[in-house]
Short mmCIF file of C-alpha atoms and ligand atoms in Angstrom, two decimals:
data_model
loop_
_atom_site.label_atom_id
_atom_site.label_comp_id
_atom_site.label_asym_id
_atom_site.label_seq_id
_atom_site.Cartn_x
_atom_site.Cartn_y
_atom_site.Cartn_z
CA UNK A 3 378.99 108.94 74.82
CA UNK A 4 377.74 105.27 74.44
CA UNK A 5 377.70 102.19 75.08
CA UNK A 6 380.15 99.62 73.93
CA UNK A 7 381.07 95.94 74.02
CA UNK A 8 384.09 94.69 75.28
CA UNK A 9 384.67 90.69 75.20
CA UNK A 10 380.72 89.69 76.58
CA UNK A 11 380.25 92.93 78.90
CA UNK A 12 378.65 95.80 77.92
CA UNK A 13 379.55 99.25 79.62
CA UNK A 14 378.20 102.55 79.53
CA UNK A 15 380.50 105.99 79.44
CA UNK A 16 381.11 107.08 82.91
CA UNK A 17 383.59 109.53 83.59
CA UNK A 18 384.36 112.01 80.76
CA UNK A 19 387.97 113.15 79.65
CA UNK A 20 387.07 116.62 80.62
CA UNK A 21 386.59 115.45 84.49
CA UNK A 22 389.87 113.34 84.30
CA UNK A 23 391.85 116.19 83.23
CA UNK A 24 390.13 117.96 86.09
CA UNK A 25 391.01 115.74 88.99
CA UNK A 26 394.95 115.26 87.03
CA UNK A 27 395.28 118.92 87.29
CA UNK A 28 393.95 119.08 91.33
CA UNK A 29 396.36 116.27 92.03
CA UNK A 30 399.18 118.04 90.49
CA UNK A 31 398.52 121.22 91.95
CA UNK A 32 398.32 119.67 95.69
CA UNK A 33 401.37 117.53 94.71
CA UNK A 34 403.36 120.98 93.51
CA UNK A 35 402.74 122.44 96.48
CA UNK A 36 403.68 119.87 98.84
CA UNK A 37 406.67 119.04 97.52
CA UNK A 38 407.98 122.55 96.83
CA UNK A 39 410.84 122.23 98.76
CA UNK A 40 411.78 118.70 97.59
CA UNK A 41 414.96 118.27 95.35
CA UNK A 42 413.46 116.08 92.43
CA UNK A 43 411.21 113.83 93.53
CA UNK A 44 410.21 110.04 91.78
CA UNK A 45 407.23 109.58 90.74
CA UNK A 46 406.28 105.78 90.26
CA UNK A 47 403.96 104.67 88.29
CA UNK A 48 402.12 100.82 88.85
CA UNK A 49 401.99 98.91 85.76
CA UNK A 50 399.67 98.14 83.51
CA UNK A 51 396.58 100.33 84.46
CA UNK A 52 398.95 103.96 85.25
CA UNK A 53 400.75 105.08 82.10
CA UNK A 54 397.53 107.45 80.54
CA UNK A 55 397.52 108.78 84.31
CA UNK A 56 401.12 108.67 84.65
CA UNK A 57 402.11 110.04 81.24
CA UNK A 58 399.16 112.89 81.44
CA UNK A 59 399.91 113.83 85.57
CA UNK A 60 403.81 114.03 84.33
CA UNK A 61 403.01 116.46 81.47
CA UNK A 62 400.99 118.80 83.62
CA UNK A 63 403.94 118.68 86.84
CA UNK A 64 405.89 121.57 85.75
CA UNK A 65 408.96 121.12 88.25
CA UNK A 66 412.31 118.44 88.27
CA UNK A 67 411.10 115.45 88.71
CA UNK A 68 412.06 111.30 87.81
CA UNK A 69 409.53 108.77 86.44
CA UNK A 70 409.69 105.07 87.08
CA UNK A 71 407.22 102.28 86.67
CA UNK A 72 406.69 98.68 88.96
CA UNK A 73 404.59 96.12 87.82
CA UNK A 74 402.98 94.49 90.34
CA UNK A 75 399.12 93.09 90.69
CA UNK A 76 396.60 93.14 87.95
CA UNK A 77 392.79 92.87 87.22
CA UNK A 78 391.60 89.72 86.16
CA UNK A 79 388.23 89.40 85.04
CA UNK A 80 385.87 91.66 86.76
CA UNK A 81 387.01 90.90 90.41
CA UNK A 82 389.96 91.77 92.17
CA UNK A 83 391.74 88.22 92.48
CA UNK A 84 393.63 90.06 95.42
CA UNK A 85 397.12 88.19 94.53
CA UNK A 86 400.09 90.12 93.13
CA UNK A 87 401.26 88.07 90.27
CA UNK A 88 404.39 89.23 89.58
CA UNK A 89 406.98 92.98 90.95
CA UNK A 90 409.30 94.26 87.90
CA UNK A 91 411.18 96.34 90.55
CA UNK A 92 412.63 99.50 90.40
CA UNK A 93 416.17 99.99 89.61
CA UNK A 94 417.19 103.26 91.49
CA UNK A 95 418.56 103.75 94.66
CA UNK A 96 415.70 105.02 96.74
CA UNK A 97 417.45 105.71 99.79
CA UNK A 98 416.62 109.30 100.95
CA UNK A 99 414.37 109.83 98.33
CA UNK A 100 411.05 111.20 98.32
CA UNK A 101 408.90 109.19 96.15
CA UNK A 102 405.34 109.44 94.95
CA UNK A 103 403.25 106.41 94.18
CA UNK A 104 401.01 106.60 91.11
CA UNK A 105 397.96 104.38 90.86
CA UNK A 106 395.16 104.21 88.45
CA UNK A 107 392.92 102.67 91.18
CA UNK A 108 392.73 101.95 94.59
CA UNK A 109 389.55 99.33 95.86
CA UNK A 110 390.54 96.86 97.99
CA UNK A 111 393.62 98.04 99.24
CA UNK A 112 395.69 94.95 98.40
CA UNK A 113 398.04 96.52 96.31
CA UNK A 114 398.61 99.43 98.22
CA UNK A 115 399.35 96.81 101.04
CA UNK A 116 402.38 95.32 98.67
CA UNK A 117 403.23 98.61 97.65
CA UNK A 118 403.80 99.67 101.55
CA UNK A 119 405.69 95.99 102.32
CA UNK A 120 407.97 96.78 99.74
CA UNK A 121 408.98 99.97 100.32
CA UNK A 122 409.12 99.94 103.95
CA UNK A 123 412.86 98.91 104.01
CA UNK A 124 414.04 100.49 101.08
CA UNK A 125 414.85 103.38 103.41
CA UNK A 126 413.25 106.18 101.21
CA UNK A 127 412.95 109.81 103.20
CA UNK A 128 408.87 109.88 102.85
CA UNK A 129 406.45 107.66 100.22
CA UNK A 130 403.34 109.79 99.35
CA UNK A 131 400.46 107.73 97.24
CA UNK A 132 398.12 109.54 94.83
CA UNK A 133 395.75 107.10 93.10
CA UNK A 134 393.46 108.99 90.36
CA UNK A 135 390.20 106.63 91.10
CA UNK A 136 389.76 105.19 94.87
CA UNK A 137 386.58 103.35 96.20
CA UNK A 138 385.80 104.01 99.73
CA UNK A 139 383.28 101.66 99.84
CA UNK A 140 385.43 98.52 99.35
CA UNK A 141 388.84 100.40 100.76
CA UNK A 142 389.36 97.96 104.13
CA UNK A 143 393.12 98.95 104.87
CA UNK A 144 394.13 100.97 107.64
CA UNK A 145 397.03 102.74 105.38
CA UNK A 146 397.14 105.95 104.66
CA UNK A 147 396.05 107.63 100.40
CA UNK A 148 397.74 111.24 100.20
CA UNK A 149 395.96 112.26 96.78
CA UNK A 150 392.90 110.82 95.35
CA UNK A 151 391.31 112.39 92.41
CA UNK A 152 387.65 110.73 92.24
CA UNK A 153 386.04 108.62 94.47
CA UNK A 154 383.81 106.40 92.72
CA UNK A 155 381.50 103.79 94.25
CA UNK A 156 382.05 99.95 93.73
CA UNK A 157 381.29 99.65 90.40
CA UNK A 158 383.57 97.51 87.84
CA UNK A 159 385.33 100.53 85.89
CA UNK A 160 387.29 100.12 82.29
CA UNK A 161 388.96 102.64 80.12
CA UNK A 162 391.83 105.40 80.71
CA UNK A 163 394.49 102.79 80.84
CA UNK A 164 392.12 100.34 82.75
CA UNK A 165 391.17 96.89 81.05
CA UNK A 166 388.22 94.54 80.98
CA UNK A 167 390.40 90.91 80.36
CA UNK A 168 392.88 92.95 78.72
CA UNK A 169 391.28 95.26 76.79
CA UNK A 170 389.98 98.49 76.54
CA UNK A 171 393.21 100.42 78.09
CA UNK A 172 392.68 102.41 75.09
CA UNK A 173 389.49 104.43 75.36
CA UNK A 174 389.95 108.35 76.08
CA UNK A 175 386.82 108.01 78.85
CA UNK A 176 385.88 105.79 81.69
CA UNK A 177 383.53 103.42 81.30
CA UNK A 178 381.41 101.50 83.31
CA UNK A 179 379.59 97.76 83.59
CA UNK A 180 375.99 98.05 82.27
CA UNK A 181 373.74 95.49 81.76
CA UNK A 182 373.05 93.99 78.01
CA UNK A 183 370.93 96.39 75.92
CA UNK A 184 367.64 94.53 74.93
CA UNK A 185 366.21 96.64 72.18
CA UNK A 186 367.26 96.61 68.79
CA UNK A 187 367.04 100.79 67.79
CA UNK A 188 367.52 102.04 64.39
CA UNK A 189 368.06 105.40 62.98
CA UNK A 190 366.45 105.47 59.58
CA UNK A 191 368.14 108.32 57.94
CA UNK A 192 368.31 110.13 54.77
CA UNK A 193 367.04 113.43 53.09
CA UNK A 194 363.42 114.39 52.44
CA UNK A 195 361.44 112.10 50.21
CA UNK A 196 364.23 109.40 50.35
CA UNK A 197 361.54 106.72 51.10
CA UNK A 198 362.02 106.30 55.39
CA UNK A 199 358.54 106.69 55.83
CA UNK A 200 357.38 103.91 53.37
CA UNK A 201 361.00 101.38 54.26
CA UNK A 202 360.00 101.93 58.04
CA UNK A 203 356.69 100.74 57.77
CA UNK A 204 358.46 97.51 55.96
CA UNK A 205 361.00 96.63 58.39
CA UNK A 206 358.72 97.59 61.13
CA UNK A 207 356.76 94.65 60.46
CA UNK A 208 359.34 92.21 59.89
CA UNK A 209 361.39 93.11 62.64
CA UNK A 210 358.93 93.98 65.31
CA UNK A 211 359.74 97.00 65.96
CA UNK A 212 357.81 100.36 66.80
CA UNK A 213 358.13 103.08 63.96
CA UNK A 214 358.43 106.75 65.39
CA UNK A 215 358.45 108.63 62.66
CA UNK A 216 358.62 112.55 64.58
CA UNK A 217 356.87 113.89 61.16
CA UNK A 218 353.87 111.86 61.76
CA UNK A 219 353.72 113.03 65.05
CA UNK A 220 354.04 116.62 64.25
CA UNK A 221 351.24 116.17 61.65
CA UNK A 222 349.00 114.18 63.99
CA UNK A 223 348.99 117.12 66.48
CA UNK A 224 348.46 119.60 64.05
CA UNK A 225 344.99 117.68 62.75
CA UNK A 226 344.08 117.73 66.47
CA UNK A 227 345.08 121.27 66.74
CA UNK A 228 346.78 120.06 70.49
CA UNK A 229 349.25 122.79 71.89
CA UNK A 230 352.43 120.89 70.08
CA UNK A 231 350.78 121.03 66.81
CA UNK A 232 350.00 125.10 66.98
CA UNK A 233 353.55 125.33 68.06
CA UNK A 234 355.17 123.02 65.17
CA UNK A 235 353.12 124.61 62.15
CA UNK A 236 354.63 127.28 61.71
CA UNK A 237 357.83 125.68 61.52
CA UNK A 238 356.77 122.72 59.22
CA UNK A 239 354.79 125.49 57.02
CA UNK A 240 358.04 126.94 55.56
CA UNK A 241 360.15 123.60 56.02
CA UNK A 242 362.52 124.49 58.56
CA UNK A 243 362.65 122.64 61.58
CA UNK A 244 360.70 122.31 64.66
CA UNK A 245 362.98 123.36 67.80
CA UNK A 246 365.56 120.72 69.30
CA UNK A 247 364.03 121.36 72.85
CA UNK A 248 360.25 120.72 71.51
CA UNK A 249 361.01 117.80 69.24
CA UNK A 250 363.34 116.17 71.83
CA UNK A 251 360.73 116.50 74.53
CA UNK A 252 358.20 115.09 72.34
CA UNK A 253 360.06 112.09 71.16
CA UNK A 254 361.06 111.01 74.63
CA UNK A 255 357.36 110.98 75.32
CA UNK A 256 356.41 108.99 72.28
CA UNK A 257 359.58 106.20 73.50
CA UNK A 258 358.52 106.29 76.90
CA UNK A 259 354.73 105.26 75.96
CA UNK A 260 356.18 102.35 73.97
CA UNK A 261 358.70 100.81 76.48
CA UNK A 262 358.07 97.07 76.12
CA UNK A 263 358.86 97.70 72.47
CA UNK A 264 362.13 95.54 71.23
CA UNK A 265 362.92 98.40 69.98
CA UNK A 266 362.36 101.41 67.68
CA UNK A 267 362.72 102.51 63.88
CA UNK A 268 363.66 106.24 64.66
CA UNK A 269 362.69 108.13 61.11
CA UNK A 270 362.98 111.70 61.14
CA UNK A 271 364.47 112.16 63.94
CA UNK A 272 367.46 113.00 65.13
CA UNK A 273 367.38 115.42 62.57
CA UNK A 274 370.20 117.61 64.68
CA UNK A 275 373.36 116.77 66.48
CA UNK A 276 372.06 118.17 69.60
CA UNK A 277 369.15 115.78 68.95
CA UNK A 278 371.16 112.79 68.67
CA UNK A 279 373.10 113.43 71.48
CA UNK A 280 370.50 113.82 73.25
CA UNK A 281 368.76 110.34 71.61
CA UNK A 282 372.09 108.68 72.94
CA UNK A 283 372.07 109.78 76.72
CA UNK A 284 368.16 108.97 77.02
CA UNK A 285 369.22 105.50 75.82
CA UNK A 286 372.09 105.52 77.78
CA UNK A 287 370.10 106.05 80.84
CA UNK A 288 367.60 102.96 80.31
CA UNK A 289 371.04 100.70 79.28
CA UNK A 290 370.04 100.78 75.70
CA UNK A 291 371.97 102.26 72.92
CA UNK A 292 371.30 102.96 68.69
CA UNK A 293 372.63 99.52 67.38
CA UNK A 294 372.94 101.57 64.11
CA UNK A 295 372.10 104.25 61.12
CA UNK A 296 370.84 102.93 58.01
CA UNK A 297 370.55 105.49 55.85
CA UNK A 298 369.15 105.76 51.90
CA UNK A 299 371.09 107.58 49.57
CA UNK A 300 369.66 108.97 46.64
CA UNK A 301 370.68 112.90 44.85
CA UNK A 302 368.78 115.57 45.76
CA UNK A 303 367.74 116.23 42.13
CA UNK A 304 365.47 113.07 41.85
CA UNK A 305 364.14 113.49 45.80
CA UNK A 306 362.43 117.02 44.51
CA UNK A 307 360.63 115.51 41.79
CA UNK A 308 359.29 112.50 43.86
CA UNK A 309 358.68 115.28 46.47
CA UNK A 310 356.28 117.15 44.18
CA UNK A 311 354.83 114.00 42.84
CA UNK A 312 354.30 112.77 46.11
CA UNK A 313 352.89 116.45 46.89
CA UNK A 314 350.12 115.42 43.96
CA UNK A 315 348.12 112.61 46.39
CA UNK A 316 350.35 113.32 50.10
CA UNK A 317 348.23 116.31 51.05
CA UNK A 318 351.21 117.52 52.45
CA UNK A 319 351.73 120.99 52.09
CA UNK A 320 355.43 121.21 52.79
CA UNK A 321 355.51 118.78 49.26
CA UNK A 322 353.70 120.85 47.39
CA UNK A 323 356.07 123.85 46.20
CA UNK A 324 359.16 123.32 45.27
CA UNK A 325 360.37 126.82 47.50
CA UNK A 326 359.58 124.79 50.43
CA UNK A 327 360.75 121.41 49.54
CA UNK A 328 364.41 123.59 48.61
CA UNK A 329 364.08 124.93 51.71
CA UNK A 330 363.88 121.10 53.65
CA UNK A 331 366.98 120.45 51.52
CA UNK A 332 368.82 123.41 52.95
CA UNK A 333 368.04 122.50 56.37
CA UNK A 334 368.79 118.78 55.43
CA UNK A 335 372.38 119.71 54.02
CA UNK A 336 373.22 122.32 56.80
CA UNK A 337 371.98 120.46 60.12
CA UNK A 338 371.09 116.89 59.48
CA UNK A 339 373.56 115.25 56.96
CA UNK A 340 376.62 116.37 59.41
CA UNK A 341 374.80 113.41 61.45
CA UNK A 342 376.64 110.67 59.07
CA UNK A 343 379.89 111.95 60.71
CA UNK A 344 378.54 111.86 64.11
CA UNK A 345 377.20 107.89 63.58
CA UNK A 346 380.42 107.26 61.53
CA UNK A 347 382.48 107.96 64.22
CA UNK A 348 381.00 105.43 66.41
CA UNK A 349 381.28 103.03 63.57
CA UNK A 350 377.71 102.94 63.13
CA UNK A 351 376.84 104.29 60.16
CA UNK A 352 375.42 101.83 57.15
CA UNK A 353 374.34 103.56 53.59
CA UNK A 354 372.14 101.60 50.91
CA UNK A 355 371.41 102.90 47.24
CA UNK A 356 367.73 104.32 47.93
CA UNK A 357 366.84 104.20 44.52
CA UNK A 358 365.20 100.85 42.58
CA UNK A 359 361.68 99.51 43.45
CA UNK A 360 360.49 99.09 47.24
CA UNK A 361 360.83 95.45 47.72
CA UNK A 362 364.83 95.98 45.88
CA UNK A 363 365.37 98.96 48.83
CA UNK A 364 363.81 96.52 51.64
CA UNK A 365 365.64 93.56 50.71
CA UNK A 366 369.26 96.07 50.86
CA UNK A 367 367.98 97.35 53.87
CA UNK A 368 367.01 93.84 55.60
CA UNK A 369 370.46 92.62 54.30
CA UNK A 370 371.76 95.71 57.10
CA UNK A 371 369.05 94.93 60.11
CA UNK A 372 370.07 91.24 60.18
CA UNK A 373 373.89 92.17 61.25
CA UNK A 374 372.76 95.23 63.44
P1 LIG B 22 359.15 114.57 57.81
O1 LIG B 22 357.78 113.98 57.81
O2 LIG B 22 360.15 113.70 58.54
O3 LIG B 22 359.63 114.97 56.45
O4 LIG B 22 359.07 115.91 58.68
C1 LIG B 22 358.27 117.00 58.28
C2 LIG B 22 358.61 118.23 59.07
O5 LIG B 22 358.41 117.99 60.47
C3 LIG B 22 360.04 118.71 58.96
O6 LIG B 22 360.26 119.49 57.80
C4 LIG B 22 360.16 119.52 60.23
O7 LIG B 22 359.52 120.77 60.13
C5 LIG B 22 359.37 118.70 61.23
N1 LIG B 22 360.24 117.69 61.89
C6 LIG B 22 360.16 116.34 61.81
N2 LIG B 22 361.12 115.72 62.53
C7 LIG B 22 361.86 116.71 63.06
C8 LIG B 22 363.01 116.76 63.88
N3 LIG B 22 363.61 115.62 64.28
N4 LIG B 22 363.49 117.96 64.27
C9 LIG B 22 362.91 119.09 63.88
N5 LIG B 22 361.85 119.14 63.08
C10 LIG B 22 361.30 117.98 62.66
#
């Protein structure tokens, strides 16, 4: 779940491969059924947009059946230009046949129009159409759709076999057209005593951004002995971590106070993968996305010792013995560092040494803001 760029459009994920698999499977059942008594129907699929429908609706249909593809219209742009462009016909005799149309998606109508002409006097014994995506909102034919799988309102859809200006027929999910994230958001990452507290407060001033550091916050609320500090200490006592539900709640507050901000240094937080996925739909929502993790790397061996020397002057009490500090490592290395994979696999994940003096770190870290 994100948002990504394709050419100059952004989109935001839509429709998830769980729900596609969904409406493939309803489409095949109601297709099963109906043609039951049918001796091997075609199936025919319209090029380019149909073969991840196609070749995922065929896998599912367990009965005798032939698969053909036409070519006929395609999206240009964002808009429907409306004209077919070009028919790479199909080869087999159709006569008596009963064939089933497959279409990725069905707006306008125009190419269901086509479809229709053409077929009308190739004496086939019925032509049933099942389109996976349909918008009724823009539909203005009077012809008839057997099958649709989900109806979606008019919004400019890409993904699943579907293409913004020819690309993006490769993404597992539907996406759709968002408007350009304006906030540049950065997840500082990196174990405990790794130096994001003192690097945020760096770049936060020469990038303009707002530092949320959810540590801070925590520690501000116990001072003020408020209701969300009584219910953090204990946690933050022994090192282990505040609940996903009450730090998640929390730092949605702290982002919605700050929303003229160009964006925010996250540090500390998300500390879980629940957390981050929940850091990524928030975003989502408001049409803003993490533009990256920048993360310091430095061995656990040399964090403990700056930990207890920082325990000296911090007043921290979760730096002070080395039981607890152990014990932020442990749930550092068993729920937070899994997070590299998770940013990684949305190609977003930058590391920088963490260890030399704090202009040195700054400077490598700047050197990763600029291209984020
Ligand atoms: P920090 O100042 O980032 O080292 O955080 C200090 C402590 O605050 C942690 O050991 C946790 O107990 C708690 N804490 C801070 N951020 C989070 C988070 N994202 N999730 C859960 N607990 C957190």
């Amino acid at each position: 779940m994100s948002i990504i760029k394709l050419h100059d459009k952004y989109f935001k994920s839509y429709i998830s491969s769980k729900q596609i698999d969904e409406a493939i499977q309803k489409l095949v059942d109601q297709t099963t059924e109906d043609l039951k008594d049918v001796d091997t129907p075609l199936f025919i699929g319209i090029l380019n947009g149909s073969f991840m429908f196609v070749a995922d609706f065929i896998r599912k249909y367990n009965s005798d059946c032939e698969v053909s593809f036409v070519k006929l219209a395609s999206y240009e742009g964002t808009n429907s230009t409306g004209k077919i462009k070009q028919l790479v016909g199909v080869n087999e005799n159709l006569e008596g046949r009963t064939v089933v149309i497959l279409e990725d998606i069905i707006d306008t109508g125009n190419t269901l129009q086509e479809i229709y002409q053409i077929f009308e006097d190739k004496k086939v014994k019925q032509l049933k159409i099942a389109t996976l995506f349909f918008k009724p909102d823009v539909f203005k034919k009077a012809l008839p759709i057997d099958y649709i799988g989900i109806p979606i309102p008019d919004k400019f859809i890409v993904g699943y076999g579907l293409d913004y200006d020819g690309i993006g027929r490769n993404l597992e999910e539907i996406y759709q057209l968002t408007t350009e994230p304006k906030m540049k958001n950065i997840v500082l990452f990196g174990p405990p005593g790794a130096g994001k507290g003192t690097q945020a407060e760096m770049l936060r001033d020469k990038y303009q951004l707002k530092h949320i550091s959810t540590g801070e916050v925590f520690r501000f609320n116990i001072k003020n002995e408020t209701e969300l500090g009584k219910l953090a200490k204990s946690y933050m006592d022994d090192g282990n971590l505040v609940p996903d539900e009450v730090t998640i709640n929390m730092l949605k507050e702290e982002v919605d106070k700050n929303s003229d901000a160009n964006g925010f240094i996250f540090d500390g937080f998300p500390r879980t993968e629940s957390q981050a996925k929940a850091l990524d739909q928030f975003l989502e929502e408001k049409g803003e996305r993490i533009n990256g993790m920048v993360a310091l790397e430095v061995s656990e061996d040399l964090l403990v010792e700056r930990l207890l020397e920082r325990g000296k002057t911090s007043g921290r009490s979760d730096d002070q013995d080395e039981s607890k500090i152990r014990n932020r490592f442990v749930e550092y290395n068993t729920k937070t560092a899994i997070l590299k994979d998770y940013y990684q696999a949305q190609n977003k994940y930058f590391g920088a040494n963490g260890v030399g003096s704090i202009p040195e770190i700054t400077e490598r870290l700047s050197q990763i803001f600029d291209k984020l």
